[in-house]
Amino acid sequence: MNVPLYEKLWMWAAGVLIVAFLAMIAVGVAGSALQPPSHVETIDPTKIWNDPRFVRRGVTLDEHGATVVVVGMMFAFMPAEIRVPAGRRVTFRVTSADVTHGFQIVGTNGNTMIVPGYVSQFTTVFREPGEYLIVCNEYCGLGHHLMSAKLIVEEARP
Amino acid sequence: MSRTDRLSLAHLWVAIIAFGVAAAMAFMQALSRASLDLPWRSAKMYYLSVTAHGVLMALVFTTFFIMAFGYVVVSRALERTPSVPGLAWAGFWTALAGTLAAVVTILAGKASVLYTFYPPLQAHPAFYIGLTLVIVGSWCWATVMLLSYRAWRREHQGTAMPLAMHGMMATVIVWLIATVGVAAEVLLQLIPWSLGWTKTVDPVLARMLFWYFGHPLVYFWLLPAYVIWYTVLPRVAGGRLFSDPLARLVFVLFVLLSTPVGFHHQFMDPGVSAGWKLLHTFLTMGILFPSFVTAFTVTASMEVAGRMQGATGLLDWLGKLPWRDPLFSSVALSMILFAFGGIGGAINASFGMNAVVHNTAWIQGHFHLTVGSAAALTFMGASYWLLPRLTGRELELALLARVQPYLWFMGMLLFSFSNHITGLMGMPRRIYDAAYGDAAAAHAWRGLTEVSAAGGLLLFASAAFFILVMVGTALAGKRREPEPVLWAEPLHPPAPQRTLLDRYGLWTVVAVILVLIAYAYPLLTHLHMVRFGSPGFKPY
């Protein structure tokens, strides 16, 4: 195929750019274990209220940080207020009592789908103490825009 | 008027009407997001209209326009009547009946599940059956396109196929591979479940099948737009196509890479492991390449046109281009908007970075630049070019047609940019109201939702202009001998022989192998996992 010089240069530049994008992603994955929430764990969505994994909802502190167990339902999160320490590893474990929801902590990169029948899990660190808004970002019915909760990040006690 | 043109026009009019209705609904939604308390405003109306807007724009307007354009390419580039016209008409009526069933169900408030219809949100069975009929109708179209090509090929052994047909063949193949996914989702999961024959469905499996379809759907919209950019635009601009073989390379690359990328829509999903998402990320980045090549080739073709009109300087060729021609301005402006859309797309596909924008207003800002501009604005421009050539009527209200693409461009800049910014601030997409009980975080995006609504107003005016021109032309356009449909000549005539890039049978096999690599193992593992289904919900 006869490709004119300028277009050849452009195609090489495009190729280099794409490789650079991929390299950045690879560095993020290999260097910082940066990856989207991809936990694979199933649960019977009709029995979550009796499932030992979701009977106790809310925050459990341990030596590494905190685990937060949350249920998303039409049109609220349980619990509606979550308190976690700043600068520590916080692991969220979330499932749905009914339809598909979203769990997004506004102003951070905390974001996951909540799909019934599955347990979503991700770990993050909040460096800035303060009050954050948690919203549902997947359409779940007429009250979708009302579905929110509060995350309070507190200064870690020494 | 020839029988084939009647066929094309029937499809074109369904597309135009669907577009008009959907545009009116979008305007209501933009006002609602800005919390303007209009008398009809309610959450029920909002989510119903978002569903109607998505279905009518993304599935009906696009599909019917593309079917119309496909028949134009057969009649004007292959220069033959589409094979089995009966099947073509059967496809039209099936898809139209399906559209009506789905739309009536939505307007009756029985299917406010949005155009992505993620279970366990459950719609009335007529919604799923209607959409199935739209797909079945499109399969009739795809079959007619393939048969027409085969008949042409028998008479033209060894000749390169016309470039416009080359692009439409890519469109047909991408569509046939893609629709397998949504057909499996709707036929095996959703229809039996909505009829009560099965009690539960697995929502993650449904999402996998939907996005197996959902991403190549994007290229199904985009490829016919690219065909117009490559084969119509250079001619209208008064120039030549810069490179014919590279255009063919681009179409082949889309056949290969359109489908095995769907997990990038599920980055935030549980139940899909990170390794497979990463593989799809790599393939997704690969698909940037053919669009980069397109940006160069089409821009270079415009420069060729400017220089053929006498431009000699570095940039004065831009001024020589026919900016008052609505096809030209539509395509040129849609390319500018698509450049932003492409950059945003690379960000969306960036694995970790997706967490910042997933399901925020950023996403609606993004796809209004791609399907809402690259595809929709090009299709509107192409309608101005096509309708007079099919009907033998002069374009009526030509001033409105001249202004309309610019109005769309301005409206889209306001709408899309404000939504990108509010998305980065964390505002979710698809919400009736953005107040969140007066939360502090929600205060920040307040003014920008109003900018978005202002953009919506301009877009609505632009859509109304388009409809007025179309209806005006059909009813009152001056009759005259229709101009011929002329395709762009390449700058360097291509070898008249059929090359490897014309061998779509081979490329389809490679594409299917790539799909199997990307999907077979994750799907099989998923099916073998202990899973629990979900009953249906109708919270609307």
mmCIF file of N, CA and C in Angstrom, chain B residues 19-72:
data_model
loop_
_atom_site.group_PDB
_atom_site.id
_atom_site.type_symbol
_atom_site.label_atom_id
_atom_site.label_comp_id
_atom_site.label_asym_id
_atom_site.label_seq_id
_atom_site.Cartn_x
_atom_site.Cartn_y
_atom_site.Cartn_z
ATOM 1 N N PHE B 19 -36.467 10.986 15.218
ATOM 2 C CA PHE B 19 -35.538 12.017 15.673
ATOM 3 C C PHE B 19 -36.296 13.217 16.237
ATOM 4 N N GLY B 20 -37.339 13.647 15.542
ATOM 5 C CA GLY B 20 -38.109 14.811 15.997
ATOM 6 C C GLY B 20 -38.742 14.584 17.359
ATOM 7 N N VAL B 21 -39.362 13.437 17.538
ATOM 8 C CA VAL B 21 -40.016 13.133 18.821
ATOM 9 C C VAL B 21 -38.968 13.067 19.929
ATOM 10 N N ALA B 22 -37.864 12.369 19.657
ATOM 11 C CA ALA B 22 -36.834 12.187 20.677
ATOM 12 C C ALA B 22 -36.190 13.513 21.062
ATOM 13 N N ALA B 23 -36.029 14.408 20.079
ATOM 14 C CA ALA B 23 -35.408 15.706 20.364
ATOM 15 C C ALA B 23 -36.303 16.530 21.284
ATOM 16 N N ALA B 24 -37.619 16.483 21.057
ATOM 17 C CA ALA B 24 -38.538 17.232 21.910
ATOM 18 C C ALA B 24 -38.449 16.733 23.349
ATOM 19 N N MET B 25 -38.329 15.404 23.521
ATOM 20 C CA MET B 25 -38.238 14.851 24.872
ATOM 21 C C MET B 25 -36.944 15.275 25.556
ATOM 22 N N ALA B 26 -35.867 15.345 24.778
ATOM 23 C CA ALA B 26 -34.571 15.710 25.348
ATOM 24 C C ALA B 26 -34.625 17.113 25.935
ATOM 25 N N PHE B 27 -35.358 17.996 25.273
ATOM 26 C CA PHE B 27 -35.442 19.371 25.744
ATOM 27 C C PHE B 27 -36.089 19.419 27.131
ATOM 28 N N MET B 28 -37.184 18.658 27.286
ATOM 29 C CA MET B 28 -37.838 18.566 28.596
ATOM 30 C C MET B 28 -36.854 18.101 29.668
ATOM 31 N N GLN B 29 -36.020 17.115 29.302
ATOM 32 C CA GLN B 29 -35.100 16.551 30.286
ATOM 33 C C GLN B 29 -34.048 17.565 30.719
ATOM 34 N N ALA B 30 -33.530 18.335 29.740
ATOM 35 C CA ALA B 30 -32.503 19.321 30.074
ATOM 36 C C ALA B 30 -33.077 20.370 31.024
ATOM 37 N N LEU B 31 -34.341 20.768 30.807
ATOM 38 C CA LEU B 31 -34.974 21.741 31.697
ATOM 39 C C LEU B 31 -35.177 21.149 33.083
ATOM 40 N N SER B 32 -35.553 19.878 33.129
ATOM 41 C CA SER B 32 -35.803 19.239 34.414
ATOM 42 C C SER B 32 -34.532 19.176 35.247
ATOM 43 N N ARG B 33 -33.406 18.834 34.588
ATOM 44 C CA ARG B 33 -32.138 18.728 35.313
ATOM 45 C C ARG B 33 -31.761 20.063 35.932
ATOM 46 N N ALA B 34 -32.140 21.159 35.266
ATOM 47 C CA ALA B 34 -31.841 22.476 35.804
ATOM 48 C C ALA B 34 -32.880 22.893 36.846
ATOM 49 N N SER B 35 -33.722 21.932 37.263
ATOM 50 C CA SER B 35 -34.732 22.164 38.301
ATOM 51 C C SER B 35 -35.725 23.260 37.942
ATOM 52 N N LEU B 36 -36.000 23.454 36.662
ATOM 53 C CA LEU B 36 -37.022 24.422 36.274
ATOM 54 C C LEU B 36 -38.386 23.774 36.475
ATOM 55 N N ASP B 37 -39.157 24.343 37.382
ATOM 56 C CA ASP B 37 -40.410 23.690 37.748
ATOM 57 C C ASP B 37 -41.517 24.003 36.761
ATOM 58 N N LEU B 38 -41.575 23.217 35.705
ATOM 59 C CA LEU B 38 -42.623 23.390 34.719
ATOM 60 C C LEU B 38 -43.805 22.522 35.109
ATOM 61 N N PRO B 39 -45.016 22.846 34.642
ATOM 62 C CA PRO B 39 -46.227 22.173 35.137
ATOM 63 C C PRO B 39 -46.234 20.655 34.940
ATOM 64 N N TRP B 40 -45.655 20.166 33.835
ATOM 65 C CA TRP B 40 -45.723 18.722 33.573
ATOM 66 C C TRP B 40 -44.603 17.953 34.221
ATOM 67 N N ARG B 41 -43.748 18.669 34.969
ATOM 68 C CA ARG B 41 -42.521 18.041 35.454
ATOM 69 C C ARG B 41 -42.820 17.057 36.586
ATOM 70 N N SER B 42 -42.444 15.792 36.400
ATOM 71 C CA SER B 42 -42.532 14.805 37.471
ATOM 72 C C SER B 42 -41.489 13.743 37.199
ATOM 73 N N ALA B 43 -41.098 13.040 38.264
ATOM 74 C CA ALA B 43 -40.066 12.012 38.106
ATOM 75 C C ALA B 43 -40.535 10.947 37.118
ATOM 76 N N LYS B 44 -41.819 10.607 37.195
ATOM 77 C CA LYS B 44 -42.341 9.562 36.318
ATOM 78 C C LYS B 44 -42.197 9.978 34.851
ATOM 79 N N MET B 45 -42.583 11.237 34.584
ATOM 80 C CA MET B 45 -42.483 11.744 33.213
ATOM 81 C C MET B 45 -41.029 11.797 32.763
ATOM 82 N N TYR B 46 -40.147 12.211 33.683
ATOM 83 C CA TYR B 46 -38.731 12.342 33.328
ATOM 84 C C TYR B 46 -38.139 10.990 32.913
ATOM 85 N N TYR B 47 -38.301 9.973 33.759
ATOM 86 C CA TYR B 47 -37.648 8.689 33.446
ATOM 87 C C TYR B 47 -38.310 8.011 32.244
ATOM 88 N N LEU B 48 -39.617 8.239 32.090
ATOM 89 C CA LEU B 48 -40.308 7.726 30.898
ATOM 90 C C LEU B 48 -39.706 8.362 29.638
ATOM 91 N N SER B 49 -39.482 9.686 29.727
ATOM 92 C CA SER B 49 -39.013 10.360 28.515
ATOM 93 C C SER B 49 -37.537 10.065 28.249
ATOM 94 N N VAL B 50 -36.743 9.824 29.300
ATOM 95 C CA VAL B 50 -35.348 9.424 29.057
ATOM 96 C C VAL B 50 -35.328 8.083 28.316
ATOM 97 N N THR B 51 -36.228 7.189 28.718
ATOM 98 C CA THR B 51 -36.314 5.896 28.034
ATOM 99 C C THR B 51 -36.689 6.093 26.565
ATOM 100 N N ALA B 52 -37.723 6.912 26.330
ATOM 101 C CA ALA B 52 -38.170 7.125 24.951
ATOM 102 C C ALA B 52 -37.083 7.794 24.126
ATOM 103 N N HIS B 53 -36.399 8.777 24.728
ATOM 104 C CA HIS B 53 -35.333 9.481 24.018
ATOM 105 C C HIS B 53 -34.223 8.513 23.601
ATOM 106 N N GLY B 54 -33.787 7.687 24.544
ATOM 107 C CA GLY B 54 -32.706 6.745 24.247
ATOM 108 C C GLY B 54 -33.103 5.743 23.182
ATOM 109 N N VAL B 55 -34.282 5.161 23.328
ATOM 110 C CA VAL B 55 -34.712 4.139 22.366
ATOM 111 C C VAL B 55 -34.891 4.764 20.984
ATOM 112 N N LEU B 56 -35.559 5.925 20.935
ATOM 113 C CA LEU B 56 -35.837 6.526 19.622
ATOM 114 C C LEU B 56 -34.575 7.045 18.939
ATOM 115 N N MET B 57 -33.672 7.630 19.710
ATOM 116 C CA MET B 57 -32.445 8.166 19.103
ATOM 117 C C MET B 57 -31.454 7.048 18.792
ATOM 118 N N ALA B 58 -31.111 6.284 19.841
ATOM 119 C CA ALA B 58 -29.986 5.352 19.718
ATOM 120 C C ALA B 58 -30.351 4.129 18.886
ATOM 121 N N LEU B 59 -31.609 3.692 18.969
ATOM 122 C CA LEU B 59 -31.958 2.463 18.263
ATOM 123 C C LEU B 59 -32.788 2.714 17.006
ATOM 124 N N VAL B 60 -33.754 3.638 17.054
ATOM 125 C CA VAL B 60 -34.686 3.777 15.926
ATOM 126 C C VAL B 60 -34.156 4.751 14.868
ATOM 127 N N PHE B 61 -33.856 5.991 15.285
ATOM 128 C CA PHE B 61 -33.358 6.997 14.333
ATOM 129 C C PHE B 61 -32.130 6.469 13.595
ATOM 130 N N THR B 62 -31.146 5.997 14.368
ATOM 131 C CA THR B 62 -29.901 5.550 13.751
ATOM 132 C C THR B 62 -30.143 4.360 12.812
ATOM 133 N N THR B 63 -30.829 3.339 13.309
ATOM 134 C CA THR B 63 -30.985 2.117 12.518
ATOM 135 C C THR B 63 -31.741 2.399 11.218
ATOM 136 N N PHE B 64 -32.823 3.163 11.313
ATOM 137 C CA PHE B 64 -33.595 3.441 10.094
ATOM 138 C C PHE B 64 -32.800 4.312 9.124
ATOM 139 N N PHE B 65 -32.046 5.295 9.645
ATOM 140 C CA PHE B 65 -31.246 6.098 8.727
ATOM 141 C C PHE B 65 -30.209 5.223 8.024
ATOM 142 N N ILE B 66 -29.567 4.351 8.806
ATOM 143 C CA ILE B 66 -28.492 3.525 8.242
ATOM 144 C C ILE B 66 -29.060 2.554 7.203
ATOM 145 N N MET B 67 -30.257 2.021 7.478
ATOM 146 C CA MET B 67 -30.880 1.134 6.482
ATOM 147 C C MET B 67 -31.173 1.926 5.203
ATOM 148 N N ALA B 68 -31.723 3.144 5.365
ATOM 149 C CA ALA B 68 -31.996 3.982 4.184
ATOM 150 C C ALA B 68 -30.721 4.209 3.389
ATOM 151 N N PHE B 69 -29.651 4.583 4.100
ATOM 152 C CA PHE B 69 -28.396 4.900 3.425
ATOM 153 C C PHE B 69 -27.809 3.655 2.739
ATOM 154 N N GLY B 70 -27.966 2.499 3.398
ATOM 155 C CA GLY B 70 -27.473 1.249 2.803
ATOM 156 C C GLY B 70 -28.115 0.998 1.439
ATOM 157 N N TYR B 71 -29.428 1.222 1.354
ATOM 158 C CA TYR B 71 -30.101 1.006 0.064
ATOM 159 C C TYR B 71 -29.663 2.046 -0.970
ATOM 160 N N VAL B 72 -29.363 3.282 -0.508
ATOM 161 C CA VAL B 72 -28.850 4.290 -1.442
ATOM 162 C C VAL B 72 -27.508 3.829 -2.004
#
